[in-house]
Amino acid sequence: MGGCIFAPYFPPEEPHKFANVHKIFGASNVAKLLNELLPHQRDDAVNSLAYEAEARVRDPVYGCVGAITFLQRQIDRLQKELDAANDLIRFACSDLPAAGPQLPMGVGRRPVFNQTYPPPPLPPPPPGGGGGGPLSDIYNNPNGGGVGGSYN
């Protein structure tokens, strides 16, 4: 069957998928790419192109790099928070006697794990706005979003 190369990968129910890929990469470039790939590689290629195109439409400056950078910063922040919590646990446990009778909870010692801490402050909202879509969790999440600041 010598039909359209795009038909198996861009269903008519998702016209925005092809529109974004066409707008960002150009239909002839995508057709050339798909023709150069083996048939079993094309689905993954189209999914990657569609993701990158939607990211670029949402964030013309950073594209999917903006989402990646945001997630890397979130990992760094959470790693620092985890390190601080582990330091606190080590500090609290260093006061425990090495051997001998253990003090019951509440007698001269407060339980370490029952302490509550306020949640970390929310980051500033992302610049601009946006509708729904696969990237809306990253760009419109009340717990963070966007690429605030510069790259490190």
Tab-separated table of N, CA and C in Angstrom:
chain	number	residue	atom	x	y	z
A	1	MET	N	0.852	-1.180	0.000
A	1	MET	CA	0.000	0.000	0.000
A	1	MET	C	0.892	1.236	0.000
A	2	GLY	N	0.815	2.053	-1.015
A	2	GLY	CA	1.685	3.211	-1.160
A	2	GLY	C	1.006	4.501	-0.745
A	3	GLY	N	0.253	4.484	0.344
A	3	GLY	CA	-0.481	5.669	0.791
A	3	GLY	C	0.426	6.701	1.431
A	4	CYS	N	-0.191	7.580	2.124
A	4	CYS	CA	0.503	8.682	2.797
A	4	CYS	C	1.397	8.143	3.914
A	5	ILE	N	2.625	8.590	3.966
A	5	ILE	CA	3.573	8.139	4.993
A	5	ILE	C	3.133	8.572	6.389
A	6	PHE	N	2.348	9.655	6.468
A	6	PHE	CA	1.926	10.190	7.761
A	6	PHE	C	0.721	9.455	8.350
A	7	ALA	N	-0.099	8.832	7.504
A	7	ALA	CA	-1.376	8.261	7.935
A	7	ALA	C	-1.276	7.319	9.137
A	8	PRO	N	-0.324	6.393	9.186
A	8	PRO	CA	-0.288	5.481	10.337
A	8	PRO	C	0.086	6.162	11.661
A	9	TYR	N	0.679	7.332	11.595
A	9	TYR	CA	1.243	7.952	12.798
A	9	TYR	C	0.495	9.200	13.254
A	10	PHE	N	-0.306	9.765	12.391
A	10	PHE	CA	-1.063	10.971	12.716
A	10	PHE	C	-2.543	10.713	12.439
A	11	PRO	N	-3.257	10.153	13.422
A	11	PRO	CA	-4.668	9.820	13.195
A	11	PRO	C	-5.522	11.086	13.030
A	12	PRO	N	-6.633	10.970	12.299
A	12	PRO	CA	-7.480	12.142	12.072
A	12	PRO	C	-8.105	12.694	13.355
A	13	GLU	N	-8.163	11.882	14.412
A	13	GLU	CA	-8.725	12.351	15.689
A	13	GLU	C	-7.769	13.297	16.417
A	14	GLU	N	-6.521	13.368	15.977
A	14	GLU	CA	-5.519	14.218	16.622
A	14	GLU	C	-4.890	15.177	15.610
A	15	PRO	N	-5.680	16.085	15.066
A	15	PRO	CA	-5.118	16.985	14.047
A	15	PRO	C	-4.038	17.914	14.597
A	16	HIS	N	-4.125	18.259	15.881
A	16	HIS	CA	-3.120	19.150	16.483
A	16	HIS	C	-1.732	18.505	16.492
A	17	LYS	N	-1.687	17.179	16.584
A	17	LYS	CA	-0.400	16.475	16.609
A	17	LYS	C	0.359	16.731	15.305
A	18	PHE	N	-0.322	16.535	14.170
A	18	PHE	CA	0.335	16.791	12.884
A	18	PHE	C	0.586	18.283	12.689
A	19	ALA	N	-0.373	19.108	13.103
A	19	ALA	CA	-0.222	20.560	12.916
A	19	ALA	C	1.022	21.075	13.633
A	20	ASN	N	1.250	20.629	14.873
A	20	ASN	CA	2.437	21.068	15.622
A	20	ASN	C	3.729	20.580	14.967
A	21	VAL	N	3.750	19.311	14.576
A	21	VAL	CA	4.952	18.752	13.948
A	21	VAL	C	5.234	19.470	12.627
A	22	HIS	N	4.184	19.713	11.856
A	22	HIS	CA	4.341	20.417	10.575
A	22	HIS	C	4.836	21.846	10.799
A	23	LYS	N	4.267	22.522	11.800
A	23	LYS	CA	4.649	23.917	12.083
A	23	LYS	C	6.113	24.023	12.505
A	24	ILE	N	6.570	23.107	13.336
A	24	ILE	CA	7.921	23.192	13.898
A	24	ILE	C	8.974	22.597	12.958
A	25	PHE	N	8.701	21.435	12.384
A	25	PHE	CA	9.723	20.727	11.608
A	25	PHE	C	9.510	20.782	10.095
A	26	GLY	N	8.275	21.017	9.668
A	26	GLY	CA	7.968	21.007	8.239
A	26	GLY	C	7.621	19.606	7.771
A	27	ALA	N	6.554	19.497	7.001
A	27	ALA	CA	6.075	18.183	6.557
A	27	ALA	C	7.104	17.470	5.682
A	28	SER	N	7.773	18.194	4.805
A	28	SER	CA	8.736	17.519	3.916
A	28	SER	C	9.933	16.982	4.696
A	29	ASN	N	10.377	17.711	5.710
A	29	ASN	CA	11.488	17.215	6.540
A	29	ASN	C	11.085	15.961	7.305
A	30	VAL	N	9.863	15.961	7.848
A	30	VAL	CA	9.391	14.792	8.594
A	30	VAL	C	9.209	13.608	7.648
A	31	ALA	N	8.689	13.852	6.455
A	31	ALA	CA	8.522	12.769	5.480
A	31	ALA	C	9.876	12.164	5.114
A	32	LYS	N	10.877	13.003	4.891
A	32	LYS	CA	12.227	12.502	4.581
A	32	LYS	C	12.759	11.650	5.731
A	33	LEU	N	12.586	12.153	6.949
A	33	LEU	CA	13.058	11.422	8.124
A	33	LEU	C	12.382	10.060	8.220
A	34	LEU	N	11.056	10.036	8.087
A	34	LEU	CA	10.326	8.772	8.199
A	34	LEU	C	10.722	7.793	7.095
A	35	ASN	N	10.959	8.294	5.903
A	35	ASN	CA	11.363	7.412	4.800
A	35	ASN	C	12.756	6.831	5.009
A	36	GLU	N	13.606	7.519	5.750
A	36	GLU	CA	14.962	7.024	6.013
A	36	GLU	C	15.007	6.005	7.148
A	37	LEU	N	13.961	5.963	7.966
A	37	LEU	CA	13.932	5.045	9.109
A	37	LEU	C	13.326	3.707	8.717
A	38	LEU	N	13.693	2.681	9.476
A	38	LEU	CA	13.047	1.386	9.317
A	38	LEU	C	11.624	1.501	9.858
A	39	PRO	N	10.690	0.743	9.308
A	39	PRO	CA	9.292	0.872	9.738
A	39	PRO	C	9.077	0.711	11.247
A	40	HIS	N	9.822	-0.175	11.892
A	40	HIS	CA	9.619	-0.378	13.328
A	40	HIS	C	10.172	0.785	14.171
A	41	GLN	N	10.937	1.695	13.572
A	41	GLN	CA	11.486	2.845	14.294
A	41	GLN	C	10.614	4.093	14.156
A	42	ARG	N	9.702	4.075	13.225
A	42	ARG	CA	8.949	5.285	12.890
A	42	ARG	C	8.005	5.745	13.996
A	43	ASP	N	7.359	4.815	14.658
A	43	ASP	CA	6.410	5.199	15.708
A	43	ASP	C	7.114	5.972	16.824
A	44	ASP	N	8.264	5.471	17.271
A	44	ASP	CA	9.026	6.180	18.307
A	44	ASP	C	9.493	7.545	17.815
A	45	ALA	N	9.911	7.612	16.559
A	45	ALA	CA	10.370	8.889	16.004
A	45	ALA	C	9.236	9.906	15.979
A	46	VAL	N	8.050	9.475	15.546
A	46	VAL	CA	6.904	10.390	15.491
A	46	VAL	C	6.516	10.842	16.892
A	47	ASN	N	6.530	9.926	17.853
A	47	ASN	CA	6.199	10.318	19.230
A	47	ASN	C	7.195	11.342	19.763
A	48	SER	N	8.464	11.159	19.474
A	48	SER	CA	9.481	12.127	19.907
A	48	SER	C	9.290	13.472	19.222
A	49	LEU	N	9.048	13.446	17.921
A	49	LEU	CA	8.826	14.694	17.190
A	49	LEU	C	7.589	15.425	17.712
A	50	ALA	N	6.523	14.673	17.993
A	50	ALA	CA	5.291	15.291	18.495
A	50	ALA	C	5.526	15.917	19.870
A	51	TYR	N	6.263	15.218	20.737
A	51	TYR	CA	6.561	15.769	22.060
A	51	TYR	C	7.401	17.042	21.935
A	52	GLU	N	8.450	16.976	21.150
A	52	GLU	CA	9.320	18.144	20.983
A	52	GLU	C	8.582	19.302	20.329
A	53	ALA	N	7.712	19.009	19.366
A	53	ALA	CA	6.952	20.077	18.705
A	53	ALA	C	5.990	20.742	19.681
A	54	GLU	N	5.286	19.950	20.490
A	54	GLU	CA	4.363	20.549	21.460
A	54	GLU	C	5.124	21.369	22.496
A	55	ALA	N	6.263	20.868	22.929
A	55	ALA	CA	7.078	21.625	23.885
A	55	ALA	C	7.538	22.943	23.274
A	56	ARG	N	7.912	22.926	22.015
A	56	ARG	CA	8.381	24.144	21.341
A	56	ARG	C	7.230	25.128	21.125
A	57	VAL	N	6.024	24.612	20.849
A	57	VAL	CA	4.856	25.489	20.699
A	57	VAL	C	4.538	26.154	22.035
A	58	ARG	N	4.611	25.399	23.122
A	58	ARG	CA	4.315	25.944	24.455
A	58	ARG	C	5.398	26.902	24.932
A	59	ASP	N	6.635	26.587	24.635
A	59	ASP	CA	7.759	27.394	25.098
A	59	ASP	C	8.719	27.584	23.926
A	60	PRO	N	8.476	28.629	23.097
A	60	PRO	CA	9.272	28.807	21.880
A	60	PRO	C	10.764	29.010	22.131
A	61	VAL	N	11.132	29.489	23.294
A	61	VAL	CA	12.545	29.751	23.573
A	61	VAL	C	13.264	28.477	23.997
A	62	TYR	N	12.729	27.776	24.975
A	62	TYR	CA	13.421	26.629	25.551
A	62	TYR	C	12.923	25.276	25.043
A	63	GLY	N	11.679	25.179	24.604
A	63	GLY	CA	11.141	23.902	24.144
A	63	GLY	C	11.199	22.850	25.234
A	64	CYS	N	11.529	21.614	24.867
A	64	CYS	CA	11.565	20.544	25.860
A	64	CYS	C	12.750	20.694	26.809
A	65	VAL	N	13.747	21.483	26.431
A	65	VAL	CA	14.882	21.728	27.329
A	65	VAL	C	14.399	22.455	28.582
A	66	GLY	N	13.381	23.296	28.439
A	66	GLY	CA	12.818	23.986	29.597
A	66	GLY	C	12.236	23.011	30.600
A	67	ALA	N	11.496	22.022	30.112
A	67	ALA	CA	10.915	21.017	31.000
A	67	ALA	C	12.006	20.187	31.658
A	68	ILE	N	13.020	19.814	30.889
A	68	ILE	CA	14.126	19.018	31.431
A	68	ILE	C	14.869	19.805	32.502
A	69	THR	N	15.141	21.071	32.235
A	69	THR	CA	15.845	21.916	33.201
A	69	THR	C	15.035	22.073	34.474
A	70	PHE	N	13.726	22.290	34.325
A	70	PHE	CA	12.859	22.409	35.498
A	70	PHE	C	12.936	21.144	36.347
A	71	LEU	N	12.840	19.981	35.702
A	71	LEU	CA	12.882	18.721	36.441
A	71	LEU	C	14.245	18.484	37.087
A	72	GLN	N	15.332	18.861	36.412
A	72	GLN	CA	16.660	18.718	37.011
A	72	GLN	C	16.793	19.607	38.246
A	73	ARG	N	16.280	20.820	38.164
A	73	ARG	CA	16.331	21.717	39.329
A	73	ARG	C	15.494	21.173	40.473
A	74	GLN	N	14.346	20.591	40.139
A	74	GLN	CA	13.504	20.005	41.174
A	74	GLN	C	14.226	18.831	41.838
A	75	ILE	N	14.910	18.008	41.067
A	75	ILE	CA	15.685	16.896	41.628
A	75	ILE	C	16.775	17.429	42.551
A	76	ASP	N	17.495	18.458	42.113
A	76	ASP	CA	18.556	19.045	42.941
A	76	ASP	C	17.998	19.572	44.256
A	77	ARG	N	16.860	20.283	44.180
A	77	ARG	CA	16.254	20.847	45.389
A	77	ARG	C	15.815	19.731	46.338
A	78	LEU	N	15.181	18.698	45.797
A	78	LEU	CA	14.721	17.595	46.638
A	78	LEU	C	15.888	16.798	47.211
A	79	GLN	N	16.988	16.675	46.455
A	79	GLN	CA	18.169	15.986	46.970
A	79	GLN	C	18.750	16.751	48.154
A	80	LYS	N	18.803	18.083	48.054
A	80	LYS	CA	19.295	18.898	49.172
A	80	LYS	C	18.387	18.755	50.381
A	81	GLU	N	17.074	18.716	50.138
A	81	GLU	CA	16.122	18.542	51.229
A	81	GLU	C	16.312	17.177	51.891
A	82	LEU	N	16.523	16.139	51.090
A	82	LEU	CA	16.761	14.797	51.616
A	82	LEU	C	18.063	14.745	52.407
A	83	ASP	N	19.117	15.373	51.883
A	83	ASP	CA	20.395	15.416	52.599
A	83	ASP	C	20.241	16.111	53.951
A	84	ALA	N	19.486	17.205	53.986
A	84	ALA	CA	19.265	17.922	55.245
A	84	ALA	C	18.489	17.053	56.230
A	85	ALA	N	17.491	16.323	55.745
A	85	ALA	CA	16.720	15.440	56.624
A	85	ALA	C	17.600	14.310	57.156
A	86	ASN	N	18.448	13.750	56.305
A	86	ASN	CA	19.364	12.696	56.761
A	86	ASN	C	20.361	13.233	57.782
A	87	ASP	N	20.853	14.459	57.579
A	87	ASP	CA	21.745	15.082	58.560
A	87	ASP	C	21.035	15.255	59.896
A	88	LEU	N	19.780	15.669	59.853
A	88	LEU	CA	19.001	15.850	61.078
A	88	LEU	C	18.820	14.521	61.800
A	89	ILE	N	18.548	13.474	61.060
A	89	ILE	CA	18.387	12.147	61.671
A	89	ILE	C	19.704	11.683	62.287
A	90	ARG	N	20.823	11.860	61.557
A	90	ARG	CA	22.127	11.471	62.115
A	90	ARG	C	22.429	12.264	63.385
A	91	PHE	N	22.136	13.552	63.377
A	91	PHE	CA	22.382	14.387	64.552
A	91	PHE	C	21.532	13.916	65.720
A	92	ALA	N	20.257	13.651	65.467
A	92	ALA	CA	19.363	13.213	66.539
A	92	ALA	C	19.776	11.844	67.067
A	93	CYS	N	20.214	10.968	66.185
A	93	CYS	CA	20.609	9.621	66.611
A	93	CYS	C	21.970	9.612	67.300
A	94	SER	N	22.805	10.619	67.067
A	94	SER	CA	24.116	10.648	67.715
A	94	SER	C	23.995	10.912	69.206
A	95	ASP	N	22.878	11.458	69.653
A	95	ASP	CA	22.657	11.700	71.075
A	95	ASP	C	22.187	10.451	71.804
A	96	LEU	N	21.787	9.422	71.076
A	96	LEU	CA	21.294	8.209	71.712
A	96	LEU	C	22.453	7.473	72.372
A	97	PRO	N	22.217	6.878	73.539
A	97	PRO	CA	23.282	6.103	74.176
A	97	PRO	C	23.624	4.880	73.320
A	98	ALA	N	24.930	4.553	73.267
A	98	ALA	CA	25.394	3.435	72.452
A	98	ALA	C	24.913	2.108	73.016
A	99	ALA	N	24.890	1.969	74.309
A	99	ALA	CA	24.437	0.731	74.941
A	99	ALA	C	23.798	1.100	76.263
A	100	GLY	N	23.159	0.153	76.871
A	100	GLY	CA	22.548	0.419	78.156
A	100	GLY	C	21.050	0.589	78.014
A	101	PRO	N	20.417	0.994	79.096
A	101	PRO	CA	18.952	1.096	79.078
A	101	PRO	C	18.493	2.205	78.127
A	102	GLN	N	17.451	1.923	77.425
A	102	GLN	CA	16.858	2.904	76.519
A	102	GLN	C	15.799	3.692	77.278
A	103	LEU	N	15.782	4.980	77.030
A	103	LEU	CA	14.748	5.809	77.634
A	103	LEU	C	13.447	5.611	76.871
A	104	PRO	N	12.343	5.468	77.582
A	104	PRO	CA	11.067	5.369	76.871
A	104	PRO	C	10.756	6.698	76.177
A	105	MET	N	10.005	6.630	75.108
A	105	MET	CA	9.647	7.843	74.383
A	105	MET	C	8.915	8.792	75.317
A	106	GLY	N	9.234	10.046	75.204
A	106	GLY	CA	8.573	11.050	76.019
A	106	GLY	C	9.296	11.333	77.323
A	107	VAL	N	10.298	10.517	77.689
A	107	VAL	CA	11.038	10.744	78.923
A	107	VAL	C	12.384	11.355	78.550
A	108	GLY	N	12.466	12.657	78.595
A	108	GLY	CA	13.710	13.341	78.310
A	108	GLY	C	14.079	13.372	76.835
A	109	ARG	N	13.250	12.834	75.988
A	109	ARG	CA	13.582	12.781	74.566
A	109	ARG	C	12.282	12.785	73.764
A	110	ARG	N	12.251	13.611	72.730
A	110	ARG	CA	11.073	13.639	71.853
A	110	ARG	C	11.327	12.707	70.676
A	111	PRO	N	10.288	12.055	70.171
A	111	PRO	CA	10.486	11.189	69.006
A	111	PRO	C	10.887	12.014	67.785
A	112	VAL	N	11.878	11.516	67.061
A	112	VAL	CA	12.408	12.233	65.901
A	112	VAL	C	11.402	12.231	64.758
A	113	PHE	N	10.741	11.112	64.523
A	113	PHE	CA	9.918	10.969	63.331
A	113	PHE	C	8.518	11.547	63.479
A	114	ASN	N	8.113	11.959	64.670
A	114	ASN	CA	6.784	12.524	64.841
A	114	ASN	C	6.787	14.039	64.739
A	115	GLN	N	7.927	14.636	64.481
A	115	GLN	CA	7.981	16.079	64.325
A	115	GLN	C	7.400	16.447	62.976
A	116	THR	N	6.704	17.566	62.946
A	116	THR	CA	6.154	18.019	61.671
A	116	THR	C	6.840	19.302	61.259
A	117	TYR	N	7.047	19.438	59.974
A	117	TYR	CA	7.690	20.616	59.424
A	117	TYR	C	6.766	21.213	58.374
A	118	PRO	N	6.776	22.521	58.225
A	118	PRO	CA	5.927	23.121	57.190
A	118	PRO	C	6.454	22.741	55.812
A	119	PRO	N	5.558	22.681	54.828
A	119	PRO	CA	6.028	22.352	53.475
A	119	PRO	C	6.902	23.466	52.934
A	120	PRO	N	7.773	23.151	51.979
A	120	PRO	CA	8.621	24.191	51.400
A	120	PRO	C	7.763	25.203	50.654
A	121	PRO	N	8.253	26.439	50.516
A	121	PRO	CA	7.461	27.450	49.815
A	121	PRO	C	7.311	27.099	48.340
A	122	LEU	N	6.200	27.554	47.761
A	122	LEU	CA	5.953	27.306	46.346
A	122	LEU	C	6.845	28.192	45.499
A	123	PRO	N	7.323	27.674	44.361
A	123	PRO	CA	8.120	28.510	43.457
A	123	PRO	C	7.210	29.516	42.764
A	124	PRO	N	7.776	30.535	42.140
A	124	PRO	CA	6.941	31.511	41.445
A	124	PRO	C	6.225	30.863	40.269
A	125	PRO	N	5.059	31.407	39.866
A	125	PRO	CA	4.328	30.816	38.741
A	125	PRO	C	5.113	30.975	37.450
A	126	PRO	N	4.849	30.086	36.481
A	126	PRO	CA	5.570	30.174	35.210
A	126	PRO	C	5.175	31.425	34.449
A	127	PRO	N	6.063	31.914	33.601
A	127	PRO	CA	5.698	33.071	32.785
A	127	PRO	C	4.655	32.660	31.758
A	128	GLY	N	3.738	33.550	31.459
A	128	GLY	CA	2.706	33.258	30.458
A	128	GLY	C	1.664	32.336	31.036
A	129	GLY	N	1.128	31.493	30.262
A	129	GLY	CA	0.109	30.551	30.698
A	129	GLY	C	0.065	29.428	29.710
A	130	GLY	N	-1.051	28.759	29.643
A	130	GLY	CA	-1.156	27.703	28.657
A	130	GLY	C	-2.352	26.847	28.912
A	131	GLY	N	-2.726	26.117	27.921
A	131	GLY	CA	-3.855	25.224	28.019
A	131	GLY	C	-3.421	23.878	28.529
A	132	GLY	N	-4.222	22.865	28.246
A	132	GLY	CA	-3.902	21.519	28.689
A	132	GLY	C	-2.913	20.875	27.752
A	133	GLY	N	-2.636	19.623	28.002
A	133	GLY	CA	-1.707	18.905	27.146
A	133	GLY	C	-0.708	18.160	27.990
A	134	PRO	N	0.139	17.350	27.370
A	134	PRO	CA	1.085	16.540	28.124
A	134	PRO	C	2.042	17.355	28.970
A	135	LEU	N	2.347	18.568	28.574
A	135	LEU	CA	3.303	19.370	29.330
A	135	LEU	C	2.635	20.268	30.354
A	136	SER	N	1.291	20.257	30.421
A	136	SER	CA	0.624	21.185	31.327
A	136	SER	C	0.958	20.883	32.782
A	137	ASP	N	1.240	19.621	33.130
A	137	ASP	CA	1.631	19.316	34.506
A	137	ASP	C	2.935	20.007	34.874
A	138	ILE	N	3.842	20.112	33.933
A	138	ILE	CA	5.121	20.749	34.211
A	138	ILE	C	4.986	22.257	34.210
A	139	TYR	N	4.266	22.804	33.227
A	139	TYR	CA	4.202	24.248	33.075
A	139	TYR	C	3.116	24.906	33.920
A	140	ASN	N	2.060	24.174	34.295
A	140	ASN	CA	0.948	24.782	35.017
A	140	ASN	C	0.702	24.146	36.367
A	141	ASN	N	1.621	23.355	36.864
A	141	ASN	CA	1.477	22.673	38.138
A	141	ASN	C	1.555	23.680	39.274
A	142	PRO	N	0.625	23.604	40.247
A	142	PRO	CA	0.699	24.550	41.367
A	142	PRO	C	1.942	24.358	42.221
A	143	ASN	N	2.665	23.245	42.057
A	143	ASN	CA	3.889	23.011	42.826
A	143	ASN	C	5.141	23.397	42.067
A	144	GLY	N	5.016	24.057	40.951
A	144	GLY	CA	6.197	24.493	40.214
A	144	GLY	C	5.898	24.612	38.751
A	145	GLY	N	6.877	25.099	38.013
A	145	GLY	CA	6.683	25.149	36.580
A	145	GLY	C	7.593	26.133	35.901
A	146	GLY	N	7.647	26.011	34.610
A	146	GLY	CA	8.392	26.949	33.784
A	146	GLY	C	9.881	26.856	33.990
A	147	VAL	N	10.583	27.721	33.350
A	147	VAL	CA	12.024	27.802	33.503
A	147	VAL	C	12.307	29.165	34.075
A	148	GLY	N	12.324	29.262	35.375
A	148	GLY	CA	12.599	30.551	35.989
A	148	GLY	C	14.088	30.766	36.097
A	149	GLY	N	14.591	31.823	35.566
A	149	GLY	CA	16.011	32.134	35.708
A	149	GLY	C	16.813	31.626	34.537
A	150	SER	N	18.094	31.481	34.773
A	150	SER	CA	18.993	31.094	33.693
A	150	SER	C	19.495	29.684	33.926
A	151	TYR	N	20.126	29.142	32.902
A	151	TYR	CA	20.707	27.803	33.029
A	151	TYR	C	21.953	27.861	33.887
A	152	ASN	N	22.192	26.741	34.579
A	152	ASN	CA	23.402	26.656	35.413
A	152	ASN	C	24.498	25.983	34.650
